[in-house]
PDB file of C-alpha atoms in Angstrom:
ATOM      1  CA  MET G 457      30.450  13.675 -85.126  1.00 47.00           C
ATOM      2  CA  LEU G 458      29.231  10.323 -83.826  1.00 48.00           C
ATOM      3  CA  GLN G 459      28.712  10.059 -80.103  1.00 51.00           C
ATOM      4  CA  TYR G 460      28.012   6.956 -78.054  1.00 45.00           C
ATOM      5  CA  GLU G 461      24.443   7.060 -76.739  1.00 48.00           C
ATOM      6  CA  GLY G 462      23.900   3.440 -75.759  1.00 45.00           C
ATOM      7  CA  SER G 463      21.822   2.544 -78.824  1.00 55.00           C
ATOM      8  CA  LEU G 464      22.807  -1.121 -78.634  1.00 56.00           C
ATOM      9  CA  TRP G 465      20.344  -3.973 -79.179  1.00 55.00           C
ATOM     10  CA  LEU G 466      20.802  -7.707 -78.860  1.00 54.00           C
ATOM     11  CA  THR G 467      19.235  -9.889 -81.542  1.00 55.00           C
ATOM     12  CA  ASP G 468      19.250 -13.666 -81.745  1.00 52.00           C
ATOM     13  CA  GLY G 469      17.798 -14.690 -85.098  1.00 51.00           C
ATOM     14  CA  ALA G 470      14.201 -13.468 -85.150  1.00 47.00           C
ATOM     15  CA  ARG G 471      14.254 -12.733 -81.416  1.00 45.00           C
ATOM     16  CA  ARG G 472      15.024  -9.154 -80.429  1.00 48.00           C
ATOM     17  CA  TRP G 473      15.851  -9.066 -76.750  1.00 51.00           C
ATOM     18  CA  GLY G 474      16.122  -5.327 -76.343  1.00 54.00           C
ATOM     19  CA  GLY G 475      18.756  -2.797 -75.475  1.00 63.00           C
ATOM     20  CA  LEU G 476      20.015  -0.666 -72.639  1.00 73.00           C
ATOM     21  CA  ASP G 477      16.578   0.153 -71.227  1.00 80.00           C
ATOM     22  CA  ARG G 478      15.597  -3.483 -70.698  1.00 84.00           C
ATOM     23  CA  VAL G 479      19.006  -4.460 -69.375  1.00 87.00           C
ATOM     24  CA  GLU G 480      18.830  -1.580 -66.889  1.00 89.00           C
ATOM     25  CA  LEU G 481      15.392  -2.799 -65.834  1.00 92.00           C
ATOM     26  CA  LEU G 482      16.776  -6.289 -65.236  1.00 91.00           C
ATOM     27  CA  SER G 483      19.713  -4.851 -63.327  1.00 92.00           C
ATOM     28  CA  GLN G 484      17.443  -2.793 -61.081  1.00 93.00           C
ATOM     29  CA  ILE G 485      15.195  -5.789 -60.432  1.00 93.00           C
ATOM     30  CA  GLY G 486      18.297  -7.672 -59.307  1.00 93.00           C
ATOM     31  CA  GLN G 487      19.336  -4.817 -57.008  1.00 93.00           C
ATOM     32  CA  THR G 488      15.925  -3.961 -55.514  1.00 93.00           C
ATOM     33  CA  GLY G 489      14.131  -7.306 -55.632  1.00 91.00           C
ATOM     34  CA  SER G 490      11.036  -5.463 -56.836  1.00 91.00           C
ATOM     35  CA  ILE G 491       9.580  -4.745 -60.264  1.00 88.00           C
ATOM     36  CA  THR G 492       7.818  -1.678 -58.853  1.00 90.00           C
ATOM     37  CA  ALA G 493      11.034  -0.212 -57.455  1.00 92.00           C
ATOM     38  CA  ALA G 494      12.964  -1.121 -60.601  1.00 92.00           C
ATOM     39  CA  ALA G 495      10.390   0.635 -62.780  1.00 91.00           C
ATOM     40  CA  LYS G 496      10.722   3.823 -60.734  1.00 93.00           C
ATOM     41  CA  ALA G 497      14.519   3.646 -60.878  1.00 93.00           C
ATOM     42  CA  VAL G 498      14.605   3.504 -64.688  1.00 90.00           C
ATOM     43  CA  GLY G 499      11.753   5.953 -65.263  1.00 91.00           C
ATOM     44  CA  MET G 500       9.327   3.360 -66.600  1.00 88.00           C
ATOM     45  CA  SER G 501       5.657   2.919 -65.763  1.00 88.00           C
ATOM     46  CA  TYR G 502       4.661  -0.041 -63.631  1.00 83.00           C
ATOM     47  CA  LYS G 503       2.658  -1.532 -66.513  1.00 82.00           C
ATOM     48  CA  GLY G 504       5.522  -0.904 -68.954  1.00 83.00           C
ATOM     49  CA  ALA G 505       7.927  -2.730 -66.641  1.00 85.00           C
ATOM     50  CA  TRP G 506       5.606  -5.726 -66.295  1.00 80.00           C
ATOM     51  CA  ASP G 507       5.083  -5.816 -70.069  1.00 77.00           C
ATOM     52  CA  ALA G 508       8.859  -5.720 -70.611  1.00 82.00           C
ATOM     53  CA  VAL G 509       9.443  -8.517 -68.099  1.00 82.00           C
ATOM     54  CA  GLU G 510       6.774 -10.691 -69.686  1.00 76.00           C
ATOM     55  CA  ALA G 511       8.168 -10.030 -73.162  1.00 73.00           C
ATOM     56  CA  MET G 512      11.700 -10.952 -72.072  1.00 78.00           C
ATOM     57  CA  ASN G 513      10.507 -14.097 -70.333  1.00 75.00           C
ATOM     58  CA  ASN G 514       8.558 -15.085 -73.458  1.00 71.00           C
ATOM     59  CA  LEU G 515      11.554 -14.498 -75.718  1.00 67.00           C
ATOM     60  CA  ALA G 516      13.986 -16.427 -73.549  1.00 70.00           C
ATOM     61  CA  SER G 517      14.208 -20.196 -73.589  1.00 63.00           C
ATOM     62  CA  GLU G 518      13.935 -20.015 -69.799  1.00 76.00           C
ATOM     63  CA  PRO G 519      12.623 -17.352 -67.375  1.00 82.00           C
ATOM     64  CA  LEU G 520      14.799 -14.300 -66.738  1.00 87.00           C
ATOM     65  CA  VAL G 521      12.706 -12.937 -63.874  1.00 88.00           C
ATOM     66  CA  LEU G 522      10.839 -14.926 -61.253  1.00 86.00           C
ATOM     67  CA  ARG G 523       8.152 -12.933 -59.485  1.00 71.00           C
ATOM     68  CA  ALA G 524       5.363 -13.285 -56.952  1.00 65.00           C
ATOM     69  CA  THR G 525       2.264 -11.076 -57.153  1.00 54.00           C
ATOM     70  CA  GLY G 526       0.726  -9.384 -54.127  1.00 53.00           C
ATOM     71  CA  GLY G 527       2.266  -8.341 -50.876  1.00 49.00           C
ATOM     72  CA  LYS G 528       3.768  -5.056 -49.786  1.00 50.00           C
ATOM     73  CA  GLY G 529       5.191  -3.027 -52.677  1.00 48.00           C
ATOM     74  CA  GLY G 530       3.502  -5.170 -55.326  1.00 50.00           C
ATOM     75  CA  GLY G 531       5.352  -8.431 -54.682  1.00 56.00           C
ATOM     76  CA  GLY G 532       8.954  -9.523 -54.926  1.00 83.00           C
ATOM     77  CA  ALA G 533      11.043 -10.483 -57.908  1.00 88.00           C
ATOM     78  CA  ARG G 534      14.452 -11.993 -58.492  1.00 89.00           C
ATOM     79  CA  LEU G 535      16.694 -12.657 -61.435  1.00 92.00           C
ATOM     80  CA  THR G 536      17.586 -16.103 -62.642  1.00 92.00           C
ATOM     81  CA  ALA G 537      21.146 -17.156 -63.386  1.00 92.00           C
ATOM     82  CA  ARG G 538      20.310 -16.731 -67.092  1.00 89.00           C
ATOM     83  CA  ALA G 539      19.377 -13.093 -66.538  1.00 90.00           C
ATOM     84  CA  GLU G 540      22.561 -12.431 -64.564  1.00 92.00           C
ATOM     85  CA  ARG G 541      24.592 -13.893 -67.413  1.00 90.00           C
ATOM     86  CA  LEU G 542      22.678 -11.794 -69.966  1.00 85.00           C
ATOM     87  CA  ILE G 543      23.433  -8.589 -68.056  1.00 88.00           C
ATOM     88  CA  LYS G 544      27.108  -9.466 -67.797  1.00 88.00           C
ATOM     89  CA  SER G 545      27.296 -10.243 -71.524  1.00 85.00           C
ATOM     90  CA  PHE G 546      25.514  -7.022 -72.433  1.00 81.00           C
ATOM     91  CA  ARG G 547      27.920  -4.949 -70.322  1.00 82.00           C
ATOM     92  CA  SER G 548      30.875  -6.529 -72.117  1.00 83.00           C
ATOM     93  CA  ILE G 549      29.350  -5.930 -75.538  1.00 78.00           C
ATOM     94  CA  GLU G 550      28.403  -2.404 -74.502  1.00 76.00           C
ATOM     95  CA  SER G 551      31.999  -1.637 -73.597  1.00 78.00           C
ATOM     96  CA  ALA G 552      33.246  -2.930 -76.953  1.00 76.00           C
ATOM     97  CA  HIS G 553      30.496  -1.015 -78.737  1.00 68.00           C
ATOM     98  CA  ARG G 554      31.542   2.222 -77.045  1.00 72.00           C
ATOM     99  CA  LEU G 555      35.132   1.766 -78.193  1.00 74.00           C
ATOM    100  CA  PHE G 556      33.925   0.974 -81.724  1.00 68.00           C
ATOM    101  CA  VAL G 557      31.781   4.136 -81.965  1.00 67.00           C
ATOM    102  CA  GLU G 558      34.581   6.261 -80.506  1.00 70.00           C
ATOM    103  CA  HIS G 559      36.844   4.917 -83.229  1.00 66.00           C
ATOM    104  CA  LEU G 560      34.263   5.777 -85.886  1.00 62.00           C
ATOM    105  CA  ALA G 561      34.012   9.310 -84.513  1.00 64.00           C
ATOM    106  CA  SER G 562      37.775   9.705 -84.881  1.00 68.00           C
ATOM    107  CA  LEU G 563      37.539   9.040 -88.635  1.00 64.00           C
ATOM    108  CA  GLY G 564      36.072  12.475 -89.320  1.00 61.00           C
ATOM    109  CA  ASP G 565      32.917  14.047 -90.727  1.00 64.00           C
ATOM    110  CA  GLU G 566      33.009  12.304 -94.109  1.00 63.00           C
ATOM    111  CA  ALA G 567      32.962   8.856 -92.532  1.00 58.00           C
ATOM    112  CA  THR G 568      30.140   9.980 -90.249  1.00 58.00           C
ATOM    113  CA  ASP G 569      28.061  11.134 -93.226  1.00 64.00           C
ATOM    114  CA  ASP G 570      28.640   7.799 -94.981  1.00 64.00           C
ATOM    115  CA  ILE G 571      27.532   5.873 -91.898  1.00 56.00           C
ATOM    116  CA  HIS G 572      24.312   7.880 -91.656  1.00 58.00           C
ATOM    117  CA  LEU G 573      23.623   7.181 -95.339  1.00 58.00           C
ATOM    118  CA  LEU G 574      24.261   3.452 -94.901  1.00 55.00           C
ATOM    119  CA  ARG G 575      21.872   3.434 -91.948  1.00 58.00           C
ATOM    120  CA  HIS G 576      19.140   4.814 -94.218  1.00 52.00           C
ATOM    121  CA  LEU G 577      19.957   2.345 -96.995  1.00 50.00           C
ATOM    122  CA  THR G 578      19.733  -0.677 -94.711  1.00 48.00           C
ATOM    123  CA  MET G 579      16.283   0.197 -93.364  1.00 53.00           C
ATOM    124  CA  ARG G 580      13.671  -2.223 -94.712  1.00 53.00           C
ATOM    125  CA  THR G 581       9.989  -1.304 -94.952  1.00 51.00           C
ATOM    126  CA  SER G 582       6.968  -2.222 -97.063  1.00 52.00           C
ATOM    127  CA  ALA G 583       6.435   1.419 -98.038  1.00 65.00           C
ATOM    128  CA  ARG G 584       7.696   2.039-101.580  1.00 72.00           C
ATOM    129  CA  ASN G 585       8.472   5.707-101.006  1.00 85.00           C
ATOM    130  CA  GLN G 586      11.146   6.563 -98.447  1.00 82.00           C
ATOM    131  CA  LEU G 587      12.213  10.206 -98.410  1.00 84.00           C
ATOM    132  CA  ALA G 588      14.956  11.389 -96.084  1.00 83.00           C
ATOM    133  CA  GLY G 589      14.682  14.846 -94.570  1.00 87.00           C
ATOM    134  CA  VAL G 590      14.608  16.920 -91.412  1.00 92.00           C
ATOM    135  CA  VAL G 591      11.763  18.291 -89.349  1.00 95.00           C
ATOM    136  CA  ASP G 592      11.203  21.895 -90.387  1.00 95.00           C
ATOM    137  CA  ARG G 593       8.460  22.832 -87.918  1.00 95.00           C
ATOM    138  CA  VAL G 594       5.954  21.276 -85.544  1.00 96.00           C
ATOM    139  CA  GLN G 595       2.431  22.626 -85.127  1.00 95.00           C
ATOM    140  CA  GLN G 596       0.777  21.184 -82.057  1.00 92.00           C
ATOM    141  CA  GLY G 597      -2.905  20.327 -81.952  1.00 90.00           C
ATOM    142  CA  ALA G 598      -5.298  19.122 -79.285  1.00 86.00           C
ATOM    143  CA  VAL G 599      -4.724  15.450 -80.195  1.00 86.00           C
ATOM    144  CA  ASN G 600      -2.588  15.325 -83.338  1.00 93.00           C
ATOM    145  CA  ASP G 601       0.413  17.376 -84.415  1.00 95.00           C
ATOM    146  CA  SER G 602       1.268  18.620 -87.893  1.00 96.00           C
ATOM    147  CA  ILE G 603       4.904  17.927 -88.815  1.00 96.00           C
ATOM    148  CA  ALA G 604       6.505  19.774 -91.734  1.00 96.00           C
ATOM    149  CA  ILE G 605       9.417  17.817 -93.187  1.00 95.00           C
ATOM    150  CA  ARG G 606      11.954  19.309 -95.577  1.00 92.00           C
ATOM    151  CA  THR G 607      13.351  16.543 -97.766  1.00 88.00           C
ATOM    152  CA  THR G 608      16.942  16.400 -98.921  1.00 79.00           C
ATOM    153  CA  GLY G 609      15.692  17.386-102.368  1.00 79.00           C
ATOM    154  CA  GLY G 610      14.105  20.558-101.035  1.00 85.00           C
ATOM    155  CA  ALA G 611      10.436  19.530-101.109  1.00 88.00           C
ATOM    156  CA  THR G 612       8.261  20.055 -98.040  1.00 91.00           C
ATOM    157  CA  LEU G 613       5.929  17.318 -96.804  1.00 93.00           C
ATOM    158  CA  ILE G 614       3.251  17.583 -94.144  1.00 95.00           C
ATOM    159  CA  ALA G 615       2.621  14.619 -91.835  1.00 95.00           C
ATOM    160  CA  THR G 616      -0.065  14.266 -89.184  1.00 95.00           C
ATOM    161  CA  VAL G 617       0.991  12.238 -86.152  1.00 94.00           C
ATOM    162  CA  THR G 618      -0.312  11.846 -82.633  1.00 92.00           C
ATOM    163  CA  ARG G 619       1.104  13.951 -79.826  1.00 90.00           C
ATOM    164  CA  GLU G 620       2.431  10.716 -78.313  1.00 89.00           C
ATOM    165  CA  SER G 621       4.353   9.961 -81.517  1.00 90.00           C
ATOM    166  CA  THR G 622       5.806  13.467 -81.541  1.00 92.00           C
ATOM    167  CA  ASP G 623       7.130  12.908 -78.025  1.00 91.00           C
ATOM    168  CA  ASN G 624       8.290   9.315 -78.527  1.00 88.00           C
ATOM    169  CA  LEU G 625      10.190  10.144 -81.721  1.00 90.00           C
ATOM    170  CA  ALA G 626      11.492  13.440 -80.295  1.00 91.00           C
ATOM    171  CA  LEU G 627      10.229  15.334 -83.318  1.00 93.00           C
ATOM    172  CA  THR G 628      11.664  18.831 -83.093  1.00 94.00           C
ATOM    173  CA  PRO G 629      13.003  21.203 -85.776  1.00 95.00           C
ATOM    174  CA  GLY G 630      16.266  19.888 -87.215  1.00 92.00           C
ATOM    175  CA  ARG G 631      15.540  16.254 -86.304  1.00 92.00           C
ATOM    176  CA  PRO G 632      16.554  13.853 -89.143  1.00 89.00           C
ATOM    177  CA  VAL G 633      13.610  11.670 -90.164  1.00 88.00           C
ATOM    178  CA  ILE G 634      12.412   9.342 -92.899  1.00 87.00           C
ATOM    179  CA  ALA G 635       9.015  10.006 -94.489  1.00 89.00           C
ATOM    180  CA  LEU G 636       7.314   6.785 -95.626  1.00 89.00           C
ATOM    181  CA  ILE G 637       4.402   6.832 -98.072  1.00 91.00           C
ATOM    182  CA  LYS G 638       2.868   3.745 -99.654  1.00 90.00           C
ATOM    183  CA  ALA G 639       2.626   4.013-103.431  1.00 89.00           C
ATOM    184  CA  SER G 640      -1.080   3.118-103.354  1.00 91.00           C
ATOM    185  CA  TRP G 641      -1.759   6.172-101.132  1.00 91.00           C
ATOM    186  CA  ILE G 642      -0.459   8.620-103.750  1.00 94.00           C
ATOM    187  CA  MET G 643      -2.812  10.071-106.330  1.00 94.00           C
ATOM    188  CA  LEU G 644      -1.701  11.851-109.489  1.00 95.00           C
ATOM    189  CA  GLY G 645      -3.264  14.983-110.898  1.00 93.00           C
ATOM    190  CA  LEU G 646      -2.637  17.606-113.528  1.00 93.00           C
ATOM    191  CA  PRO G 647      -1.467  21.089-112.517  1.00 90.00           C
ATOM    192  CA  GLY G 648      -4.091  23.810-112.564  1.00 83.00           C
ATOM    193  CA  GLN G 649      -7.112  21.534-112.763  1.00 74.00           C
ATOM    194  CA  GLY G 650      -9.177  22.305-109.686  1.00 68.00           C
ATOM    195  CA  ARG G 651      -8.326  22.742-106.037  1.00 73.00           C
ATOM    196  CA  LEU G 652      -7.793  19.842-103.651  1.00 77.00           C
ATOM    197  CA  SER G 653      -7.910  19.515 -99.870  1.00 80.00           C
ATOM    198  CA  ALA G 654      -4.901  17.192 -99.667  1.00 88.00           C
ATOM    199  CA  SER G 655      -2.061  18.726 -97.653  1.00 89.00           C
ATOM    200  CA  ASN G 656       0.671  17.385 -99.941  1.00 94.00           C
ATOM    201  CA  GLN G 657       0.692  18.344-103.614  1.00 92.00           C
ATOM    202  CA  LEU G 658       4.210  17.954-104.987  1.00 93.00           C
ATOM    203  CA  PRO G 659       4.877  19.188-108.530  1.00 93.00           C
ATOM    204  CA  GLY G 660       7.056  17.078-110.786  1.00 94.00           C
ATOM    205  CA  THR G 661       7.309  15.317-114.117  1.00 95.00           C
ATOM    206  CA  VAL G 662       6.553  11.735-115.088  1.00 95.00           C
ATOM    207  CA  ALA G 663       9.844   9.844-115.225  1.00 91.00           C
ATOM    208  CA  ARG G 664       8.683   6.248-115.861  1.00 89.00           C
ATOM    209  CA  ILE G 665       5.437   4.410-116.522  1.00 93.00           C
ATOM    210  CA  HIS G 666       5.415   0.679-115.825  1.00 90.00           C
ATOM    211  CA  PRO G 667       2.093  -0.931-116.819  1.00 89.00           C
ATOM    212  CA  GLY G 668       0.777  -3.967-115.006  1.00 85.00           C
ATOM    213  CA  ALA G 669      -2.132  -6.321-115.602  1.00 83.00           C
ATOM    214  CA  VAL G 670      -4.548  -4.102-113.646  1.00 83.00           C
ATOM    215  CA  ASN G 671      -2.594  -1.235-112.116  1.00 92.00           C
ATOM    216  CA  THR G 672       0.216   0.936-113.419  1.00 94.00           C
ATOM    217  CA  GLU G 673       3.273   2.112-111.535  1.00 92.00           C
ATOM    218  CA  VAL G 674       4.148   5.744-112.259  1.00 94.00           C
ATOM    219  CA  THR G 675       7.395   7.288-110.998  1.00 91.00           C
ATOM    220  CA  VAL G 676       7.552  11.067-110.733  1.00 92.00           C
ATOM    221  CA  ASP G 677      10.686  13.211-110.560  1.00 90.00           C
ATOM    222  CA  ILE G 678       9.905  15.741-107.825  1.00 88.00           C
ATOM    223  CA  GLU G 679      10.898  19.349-108.391  1.00 88.00           C
ATOM    224  CA  GLY G 680      14.106  20.065-106.483  1.00 79.00           C
ATOM    225  CA  GLY G 681      15.258  16.441-106.485  1.00 78.00           C
ATOM    226  CA  GLY G 682      14.091  12.970-105.534  1.00 80.00           C
ATOM    227  CA  THR G 683      11.403  10.689-106.896  1.00 84.00           C
ATOM    228  CA  ILE G 684       8.063   9.426-105.706  1.00 89.00           C
ATOM    229  CA  THR G 685       6.124   6.435-107.043  1.00 91.00           C
ATOM    230  CA  SER G 686       2.370   6.057-107.344  1.00 94.00           C
ATOM    231  CA  ILE G 687       0.278   3.002-108.193  1.00 93.00           C
ATOM    232  CA  ILE G 688      -2.899   3.908-110.050  1.00 94.00           C
ATOM    233  CA  THR G 689      -5.263   2.086-112.380  1.00 93.00           C
ATOM    234  CA  LYS G 690      -4.587   1.747-116.084  1.00 92.00           C
ATOM    235  CA  ASP G 691      -7.829   3.660-116.727  1.00 92.00           C
ATOM    236  CA  SER G 692      -6.498   6.579-114.661  1.00 93.00           C
ATOM    237  CA  VAL G 693      -3.317   6.664-116.742  1.00 94.00           C
ATOM    238  CA  ASP G 694      -5.398   6.789-119.920  1.00 92.00           C
ATOM    239  CA  ASN G 695      -7.855   9.381-118.581  1.00 93.00           C
ATOM    240  CA  LEU G 696      -5.011  11.694-117.526  1.00 94.00           C
ATOM    241  CA  GLY G 697      -3.121  11.061-120.744  1.00 95.00           C
ATOM    242  CA  LEU G 698       0.071  10.395-118.805  1.00 95.00           C
ATOM    243  CA  VAL G 699       3.301  10.151-120.784  1.00 95.00           C
ATOM    244  CA  GLU G 700       6.927  10.453-119.762  1.00 94.00           C
ATOM    245  CA  GLY G 701       8.061  14.046-119.340  1.00 94.00           C
ATOM    246  CA  MET G 702       4.555  15.286-118.545  1.00 96.00           C
ATOM    247  CA  ALA G 703       4.013  17.726-115.651  1.00 96.00           C
ATOM    248  CA  VAL G 704       1.939  16.243-112.812  1.00 96.00           C
ATOM    249  CA  LEU G 705       1.167  16.638-109.135  1.00 95.00           C
ATOM    250  CA  ALA G 706       1.832  13.852-106.627  1.00 94.00           C
ATOM    251  CA  ILE G 707      -1.060  14.188-104.197  1.00 94.00           C
ATOM    252  CA  PHE G 708      -1.428  12.569-100.783  1.00 95.00           C
ATOM    253  CA  ASP G 709      -2.937  13.400 -97.429  1.00 94.00           C
ATOM    254  CA  ALA G 710      -0.886  14.296 -94.366  1.00 94.00           C
ATOM    255  CA  ALA G 711      -2.313  11.254 -92.565  1.00 92.00           C
ATOM    256  CA  SER G 712      -0.763   9.039 -95.276  1.00 92.00           C
ATOM    257  CA  VAL G 713       2.775  10.029 -94.276  1.00 93.00           C
ATOM    258  CA  ILE G 714       4.444   7.747 -91.722  1.00 90.00           C
ATOM    259  CA  VAL G 715       7.353   9.388 -89.922  1.00 92.00           C
ATOM    260  CA  GLY G 716      10.294   7.205 -88.893  1.00 86.00           C
ATOM    261  CA  VAL G 717      13.646   7.746 -87.234  1.00 83.00           C
ATOM    262  CA  THR G 718      16.750   5.588 -87.393  1.00 72.00           C
ATOM    263  CA  ASP G 719      18.097   6.087 -83.884  1.00 70.00           C
TER     264      ASP G 719
END
């Protein structure tokens, strides 16, 4: 069931002001008169708070926070009338948003599933391949973590991400994610012809071949469900003898998988 978690953002054309975290920062600056104290109150680093303030001031047509550097506690800060109005507007929208999500939750599980699907469909990215799935397991390393993702079609992908990304995206088993892989990062091979070091080797069959002037777009039906598209040279298509219905492997490295979340 859907639950309200404050995932509300304000956008004005190309300008994205931010959501609850930045509004809370502004609110705390207004209450404490200090960016340092406000950062502590919202659990943000001092640098992160300054960066957020500068970003908001740059996005606004007029300053939201006026501050003075130096002095005890890192200097004072105060909100402008524009910032006060922004906070008030956000609180009103937030209240309406909460009622809206509560209404959605009352519609039942089927409506919830449809909303999650629509959220995936409306995501825009330059990566041709977007595979929905859930985190199956997380193997931590000294710097990078290995994330196993089970797609909705049943295939398992391996992604390598930094420890910071694992924490920021809250990647834990059962977490819904989107695996993004650019078509140009995917190689095609024939089953049983040598061993490869690539972490991801998905078996499937060639579904479509779309030749271009230089490169060819090859779409592969992955075993278990789903498709993945590769862009390779015309010479590679000829050398492999690729035709529709032919068994192939979609091959890509774990570092080529970008992991995204929609909440």
